[in-house]
Structure formats: structure tokens, C-alpha cells
PDB file of C-alpha atoms and ligand atoms in Angstrom:
ATOM      1  CA  UNK A   1      29.244 -57.267  -9.121  1.00 82.00           C
ATOM      2  CA  UNK A   2      27.925 -56.433 -12.564  1.00 83.00           C
ATOM      3  CA  UNK A   3      27.579 -58.878 -15.447  1.00 87.00           C
ATOM      4  CA  UNK A   4      28.588 -57.128 -18.701  1.00 88.00           C
ATOM      5  CA  UNK A   5      26.135 -59.237 -20.701  1.00 94.00           C
ATOM      6  CA  UNK A   6      23.121 -58.523 -18.476  1.00 98.00           C
ATOM      7  CA  UNK A   7      20.549 -55.899 -19.501  1.00 98.00           C
ATOM      8  CA  UNK A   8      19.186 -55.495 -15.949  1.00 98.00           C
ATOM      9  CA  UNK A   9      22.701 -54.815 -14.608  1.00 98.00           C
ATOM     10  CA  UNK A  10      22.913 -51.947 -17.115  1.00 97.00           C
ATOM     11  CA  UNK A  11      19.413 -50.612 -16.338  1.00 98.00           C
ATOM     12  CA  UNK A  12      19.787 -50.888 -12.547  1.00 98.00           C
ATOM     13  CA  UNK A  13      23.155 -49.091 -12.581  1.00 97.00           C
ATOM     14  CA  UNK A  14      22.082 -46.314 -14.944  1.00 97.00           C
ATOM     15  CA  UNK A  15      24.325 -47.433 -17.841  1.00 96.00           C
ATOM     16  CA  UNK A  16      21.204 -47.509 -20.030  1.00 96.00           C
ATOM     17  CA  UNK A  17      18.451 -44.946 -19.336  1.00 96.00           C
ATOM     18  CA  UNK A  18      15.155 -46.280 -18.029  1.00 97.00           C
ATOM     19  CA  UNK A  19      11.967 -44.940 -16.438  1.00 98.00           C
ATOM     20  CA  UNK A  20      13.263 -44.985 -12.895  1.00 98.00           C
ATOM     21  CA  UNK A  21      10.849 -44.295 -10.010  1.00 98.00           C
ATOM     22  CA  UNK A  22      13.146 -45.032  -7.044  1.00 98.00           C
ATOM     23  CA  UNK A  23      16.853 -45.559  -6.414  1.00 98.00           C
ATOM     24  CA  UNK A  24      19.057 -46.238  -3.399  1.00 98.00           C
ATOM     25  CA  UNK A  25      22.534 -47.752  -2.992  1.00 98.00           C
ATOM     26  CA  UNK A  26      21.249 -51.330  -3.398  1.00 98.00           C
ATOM     27  CA  UNK A  27      18.298 -51.132  -5.826  1.00 98.00           C
ATOM     28  CA  UNK A  28      16.669 -49.300  -8.677  1.00 98.00           C
ATOM     29  CA  UNK A  29      12.919 -49.543  -9.256  1.00 98.00           C
ATOM     30  CA  UNK A  30      11.832 -48.844 -12.827  1.00 98.00           C
ATOM     31  CA  UNK A  31       8.715 -49.226 -14.954  1.00 98.00           C
ATOM     32  CA  UNK A  32       8.306 -52.523 -16.794  1.00 98.00           C
ATOM     33  CA  UNK A  33       8.603 -51.998 -20.577  1.00 97.00           C
ATOM     34  CA  UNK A  34       5.590 -54.257 -21.222  1.00 96.00           C
ATOM     35  CA  UNK A  35       3.382 -53.596 -18.197  1.00 95.00           C
ATOM     36  CA  UNK A  36       0.613 -55.950 -17.094  1.00 92.00           C
ATOM     37  CA  UNK A  37      -1.224 -52.936 -15.679  1.00 93.00           C
ATOM     38  CA  UNK A  38      -0.694 -49.177 -15.280  1.00 95.00           C
ATOM     39  CA  UNK A  39       2.287 -48.670 -12.964  1.00 97.00           C
ATOM     40  CA  UNK A  40       3.783 -52.199 -13.228  1.00 96.00           C
ATOM     41  CA  UNK A  41       7.345 -51.765 -11.966  1.00 98.00           C
ATOM     42  CA  UNK A  42      10.371 -53.911 -11.168  1.00 98.00           C
ATOM     43  CA  UNK A  43      12.596 -53.898  -8.085  1.00 98.00           C
ATOM     44  CA  UNK A  44      16.081 -54.699  -9.402  1.00 98.00           C
ATOM     45  CA  UNK A  45      19.262 -55.019  -7.298  1.00 98.00           C
ATOM     46  CA  UNK A  46      22.316 -53.197  -8.664  1.00 98.00           C
ATOM     47  CA  UNK A  47      24.540 -56.238  -8.097  1.00 98.00           C
ATOM     48  CA  UNK A  48      24.003 -59.230 -10.350  1.00 98.00           C
ATOM     49  CA  UNK A  49      22.281 -62.326  -8.957  1.00 98.00           C
ATOM     50  CA  UNK A  50      20.523 -64.568 -11.449  1.00 98.00           C
ATOM     51  CA  UNK A  51      17.623 -65.500  -9.183  1.00 98.00           C
ATOM     52  CA  UNK A  52      16.402 -65.901  -5.591  1.00 98.00           C
ATOM     53  CA  UNK A  53      18.708 -68.879  -5.011  1.00 98.00           C
ATOM     54  CA  UNK A  54      21.749 -66.692  -5.688  1.00 98.00           C
ATOM     55  CA  UNK A  55      20.551 -63.553  -3.912  1.00 98.00           C
ATOM     56  CA  UNK A  56      22.524 -62.601  -0.758  1.00 98.00           C
ATOM     57  CA  UNK A  57      20.399 -62.762   2.432  1.00 98.00           C
ATOM     58  CA  UNK A  58      20.909 -59.083   3.168  1.00 98.00           C
ATOM     59  CA  UNK A  59      19.630 -58.058  -0.275  1.00 98.00           C
ATOM     60  CA  UNK A  60      16.708 -60.471   0.009  1.00 98.00           C
ATOM     61  CA  UNK A  61      15.635 -58.887   3.291  1.00 98.00           C
ATOM     62  CA  UNK A  62      15.942 -55.371   1.932  1.00 98.00           C
ATOM     63  CA  UNK A  63      13.970 -56.309  -1.206  1.00 98.00           C
ATOM     64  CA  UNK A  64      10.835 -57.247   0.723  1.00 98.00           C
ATOM     65  CA  UNK A  65      11.022 -54.133   2.882  1.00 98.00           C
ATOM     66  CA  UNK A  66      11.337 -52.054  -0.296  1.00 98.00           C
ATOM     67  CA  UNK A  67       8.385 -53.920  -1.867  1.00 98.00           C
ATOM     68  CA  UNK A  68       6.267 -52.941   1.135  1.00 98.00           C
ATOM     69  CA  UNK A  69       7.342 -49.298   0.860  1.00 98.00           C
ATOM     70  CA  UNK A  70       6.734 -49.175  -2.905  1.00 98.00           C
ATOM     71  CA  UNK A  71       3.322 -50.871  -2.535  1.00 98.00           C
ATOM     72  CA  UNK A  72       2.189 -48.139  -0.141  1.00 98.00           C
ATOM     73  CA  UNK A  73       3.595 -45.350  -2.326  1.00 98.00           C
ATOM     74  CA  UNK A  74       2.198 -46.725  -5.596  1.00 97.00           C
ATOM     75  CA  UNK A  75      -1.217 -47.490  -4.103  1.00 97.00           C
ATOM     76  CA  UNK A  76      -1.480 -43.937  -2.809  1.00 97.00           C
ATOM     77  CA  UNK A  77      -0.382 -42.351  -6.110  1.00 98.00           C
ATOM     78  CA  UNK A  78      -2.197 -44.680  -8.509  1.00 97.00           C
ATOM     79  CA  UNK A  79      -5.351 -45.354  -6.517  1.00 97.00           C
ATOM     80  CA  UNK A  80      -5.182 -49.059  -7.368  1.00 97.00           C
ATOM     81  CA  UNK A  81      -7.550 -51.544  -5.719  1.00 95.00           C
ATOM     82  CA  UNK A  82      -5.007 -54.268  -4.919  1.00 94.00           C
ATOM     83  CA  UNK A  83      -1.431 -55.250  -5.529  1.00 94.00           C
ATOM     84  CA  UNK A  84       0.505 -58.331  -6.676  1.00 94.00           C
ATOM     85  CA  UNK A  85       4.164 -58.911  -5.823  1.00 96.00           C
ATOM     86  CA  UNK A  86       5.478 -61.571  -8.220  1.00 95.00           C
ATOM     87  CA  UNK A  87       8.937 -63.101  -8.435  1.00 97.00           C
ATOM     88  CA  UNK A  88       9.831 -65.779 -11.012  1.00 96.00           C
ATOM     89  CA  UNK A  89      12.794 -68.191 -10.821  1.00 97.00           C
ATOM     90  CA  UNK A  90      13.715 -70.326 -13.812  1.00 97.00           C
ATOM     91  CA  UNK A  91      12.259 -70.586 -17.280  1.00 95.00           C
ATOM     92  CA  UNK A  92       9.551 -73.055 -16.214  1.00 93.00           C
ATOM     93  CA  UNK A  93       8.378 -70.500 -13.641  1.00 93.00           C
ATOM     94  CA  UNK A  94       8.147 -67.724 -16.237  1.00 92.00           C
ATOM     95  CA  UNK A  95      11.514 -66.042 -15.721  1.00 96.00           C
ATOM     96  CA  UNK A  96      12.710 -64.396 -18.936  1.00 97.00           C
ATOM     97  CA  UNK A  97      15.393 -62.030 -17.600  1.00 98.00           C
ATOM     98  CA  UNK A  98      17.982 -63.893 -15.545  1.00 98.00           C
ATOM     99  CA  UNK A  99      18.832 -61.125 -13.087  1.00 98.00           C
ATOM    100  CA  UNK A 100      16.727 -61.284  -9.903  1.00 98.00           C
ATOM    101  CA  UNK A 101      13.747 -58.926  -9.881  1.00 98.00           C
ATOM    102  CA  UNK A 102      10.435 -58.499  -8.120  1.00 98.00           C
ATOM    103  CA  UNK A 103       7.377 -57.417 -10.072  1.00 97.00           C
ATOM    104  CA  UNK A 104       5.209 -54.760  -8.425  1.00 98.00           C
ATOM    105  CA  UNK A 105       1.839 -55.000 -10.152  1.00 95.00           C
ATOM    106  CA  UNK A 106      -0.941 -52.611  -9.181  1.00 95.00           C
ATOM    107  CA  UNK A 107      -4.363 -54.185  -9.661  1.00 93.00           C
ATOM    108  CA  UNK A 108      -7.543 -52.372 -10.630  1.00 93.00           C
ATOM    109  CA  UNK A 109     -11.148 -53.466 -10.573  1.00 90.00           C
ATOM    110  CA  UNK A 110     -11.882 -54.806 -14.089  1.00 83.00           C
ATOM    111  CA  UNK A 111      -8.239 -54.618 -15.193  1.00 86.00           C
ATOM    112  CA  UNK A 112      -7.392 -56.614 -18.299  1.00 76.00           C
ATOM    113  CA  UNK A 113      -5.348 -59.155 -16.306  1.00 71.00           C
ATOM    114  CA  UNK A 114      -8.149 -60.011 -13.887  1.00 64.00           C
ATOM    115  CA  UNK A 115      -7.400 -63.750 -13.878  1.00 63.00           C
ATOM    116  CA  UNK A 116      -3.767 -63.653 -14.871  1.00 63.00           C
ATOM    117  CA  UNK A 117      -2.151 -64.458 -11.534  1.00 66.00           C
ATOM    118  CA  UNK A 118      -4.446 -67.305 -10.500  1.00 72.00           C
ATOM    119  CA  UNK A 119      -3.415 -70.965 -10.562  1.00 78.00           C
ATOM    120  CA  UNK A 120      -5.644 -74.066 -10.782  1.00 84.00           C
ATOM    121  CA  UNK A 121      -6.074 -75.528  -7.273  1.00 86.00           C
ATOM    122  CA  UNK A 122      -5.513 -79.315  -7.000  1.00 94.00           C
ATOM    123  CA  UNK A 123      -6.907 -81.880  -4.511  1.00 96.00           C
ATOM    124  CA  UNK A 124      -4.111 -84.106  -3.178  1.00 96.00           C
ATOM    125  CA  UNK A 125      -4.973 -86.883  -0.702  1.00 97.00           C
ATOM    126  CA  UNK A 126      -4.050 -86.639   2.981  1.00 97.00           C
ATOM    127  CA  UNK A 127      -1.299 -89.217   2.306  1.00 97.00           C
ATOM    128  CA  UNK A 128       0.170 -87.094  -0.481  1.00 96.00           C
ATOM    129  CA  UNK A 129       0.122 -83.982   1.701  1.00 96.00           C
ATOM    130  CA  UNK A 130       1.677 -85.950   4.595  1.00 97.00           C
ATOM    131  CA  UNK A 131       4.462 -87.133   2.260  1.00 96.00           C
ATOM    132  CA  UNK A 132       5.243 -83.591   1.123  1.00 95.00           C
ATOM    133  CA  UNK A 133       5.184 -82.332   4.694  1.00 96.00           C
ATOM    134  CA  UNK A 134       7.544 -85.175   5.670  1.00 97.00           C
ATOM    135  CA  UNK A 135       9.885 -84.259   2.846  1.00 96.00           C
ATOM    136  CA  UNK A 136      10.002 -80.561   3.646  1.00 95.00           C
ATOM    137  CA  UNK A 137       9.888 -80.158   7.401  1.00 97.00           C
TER     138      UNK A 137
HETATM  139  P1  5GP B   1      10.313 -62.150 -15.865  1.00 78.53           P
HETATM  140  O1  5GP B   1       9.471 -62.805 -16.936  1.00 78.53           O
HETATM  141  O2  5GP B   1      11.785 -62.492 -16.033  1.00 78.53           O
HETATM  142  O3  5GP B   1       9.811 -62.384 -14.469  1.00 78.53           O
HETATM  143  O4  5GP B   1      10.136 -60.589 -16.071  1.00 78.53           O
HETATM  144  C1  5GP B   1      10.917 -59.842 -16.940  1.00 78.53           C
HETATM  145  C2  5GP B   1      10.214 -58.511 -17.127  1.00 78.53           C
HETATM  146  O5  5GP B   1      11.147 -57.578 -17.598  1.00 78.53           O
HETATM  147  C3  5GP B   1       9.074 -58.567 -18.136  1.00 78.53           C
HETATM  148  O6  5GP B   1       7.862 -58.138 -17.510  1.00 78.53           O
HETATM  149  C4  5GP B   1       9.517 -57.618 -19.244  1.00 78.53           C
HETATM  150  O7  5GP B   1       8.463 -56.871 -19.779  1.00 78.53           O
HETATM  151  C5  5GP B   1      10.533 -56.744 -18.538  1.00 78.53           C
HETATM  152  N1  5GP B   1      11.620 -56.262 -19.390  1.00 78.53           N
HETATM  153  C6  5GP B   1      12.392 -57.010 -20.207  1.00 78.53           C
HETATM  154  N2  5GP B   1      13.326 -56.245 -20.818  1.00 78.53           N
HETATM  155  C7  5GP B   1      13.138 -54.980 -20.340  1.00 78.53           C
HETATM  156  C8  5GP B   1      13.810 -53.741 -20.586  1.00 78.53           C
HETATM  157  O8  5GP B   1      14.758 -53.648 -21.369  1.00 78.53           O
HETATM  158  N3  5GP B   1      13.335 -52.655 -19.911  1.00 78.53           N
HETATM  159  C9  5GP B   1      12.286 -52.722 -19.042  1.00 78.53           C
HETATM  160  N4  5GP B   1      11.913 -51.594 -18.443  1.00 78.53           N
HETATM  161  N5  5GP B   1      11.640 -53.876 -18.794  1.00 78.53           N
HETATM  162  C10 5GP B   1      12.063 -54.985 -19.430  1.00 78.53           C
HETATM  163 ZN1   ZN B   2      22.559 -58.605 -14.042  1.00 78.53          ZN
END
């Protein structure tokens, strides 16, 4: 289902032209308009889902398989030195477009975003880690 107010629904379905690099019946992959690095692209499902929580299981499975395929293709064509796959859910997590998407970000030695995708490690106690494990398992 498409959402008439969603820009990614329009881009993924070809209602608005975009720099598409791959398309199948479920997804379009197109270049990010404000790329972190050369080749930064987005995997976008054609059906609207706001985020990972809303994404159907079948689409979720296909998305990771497509990410693997695109990573191989883009690495071969671009000659990048590494690759980030990034997926944000919710404003606090950096999501700005509320239609599920996966970022495909080729990484290059000395690229301008060298430290961009790194978080600050913390040092919780064993008790704190045990409590989280107890909560989640
Ligand atoms: P988010 O922050 O939601 O994870 O990522 C949204 C991404 O979509 C950003 O990297 C942004 O540059 C990209 N973006 C937003 N609007 C457009 C658009 O109209 N066209 C394209 N190609 N990319 C867009
Ligand atoms: Zn949408």
C-alpha cells in the first residue's frame, strides 16, 4: 500500500523520478540525495511501512538479501574499502524519513566520514549486564 503523503512511496514507485540503480517487484534502490560518501544509496520497499517494527517479515528477509547483493555489486563497481549498512528507526535514532529504508554506504580509506558511524562504548557492571540479559532473554 502506498501513502499519498510519503515522498519515499513516490520515489520507490517511480511517481517522482530519482537516480535509480536497481528495481524489482518489491524494492527500488536509489542514490541518496545528500550522500555520506560516493555511492551512498537507499534500499526502499515499494509498499509503505514506517519503520522496521511495521515491516512485513517477508519484506524484511528480502531486504537483507538485497543488501548483500548490492554490497557486492557496489564494492566491485566503486572499489570501496568497506561498507556500512545502516537502518534508523525513530527520530531519536536519526530517522528523518518515516518510510522504512536501509542505507548502503560505501566506505573509503580517508573518507570524510571516517568516524561518523562509531558510538562511544560504555562499561556497565556485571550486575547491569545480567539485568539486561534477564530482561531480554
Ligand atoms: P534517515 O535519516 O531517515 O535514516 O535517512 C533519510 C535519507 O534520505 C537521508 O540520508 C536523506 O539524505 C535522504 N533523502 C531525503 N529526501 C530524499 C529525496 O527526496 N531523495 C533522495 N534521493 N534522498 C532523500
Ligand atoms: Zn511511504
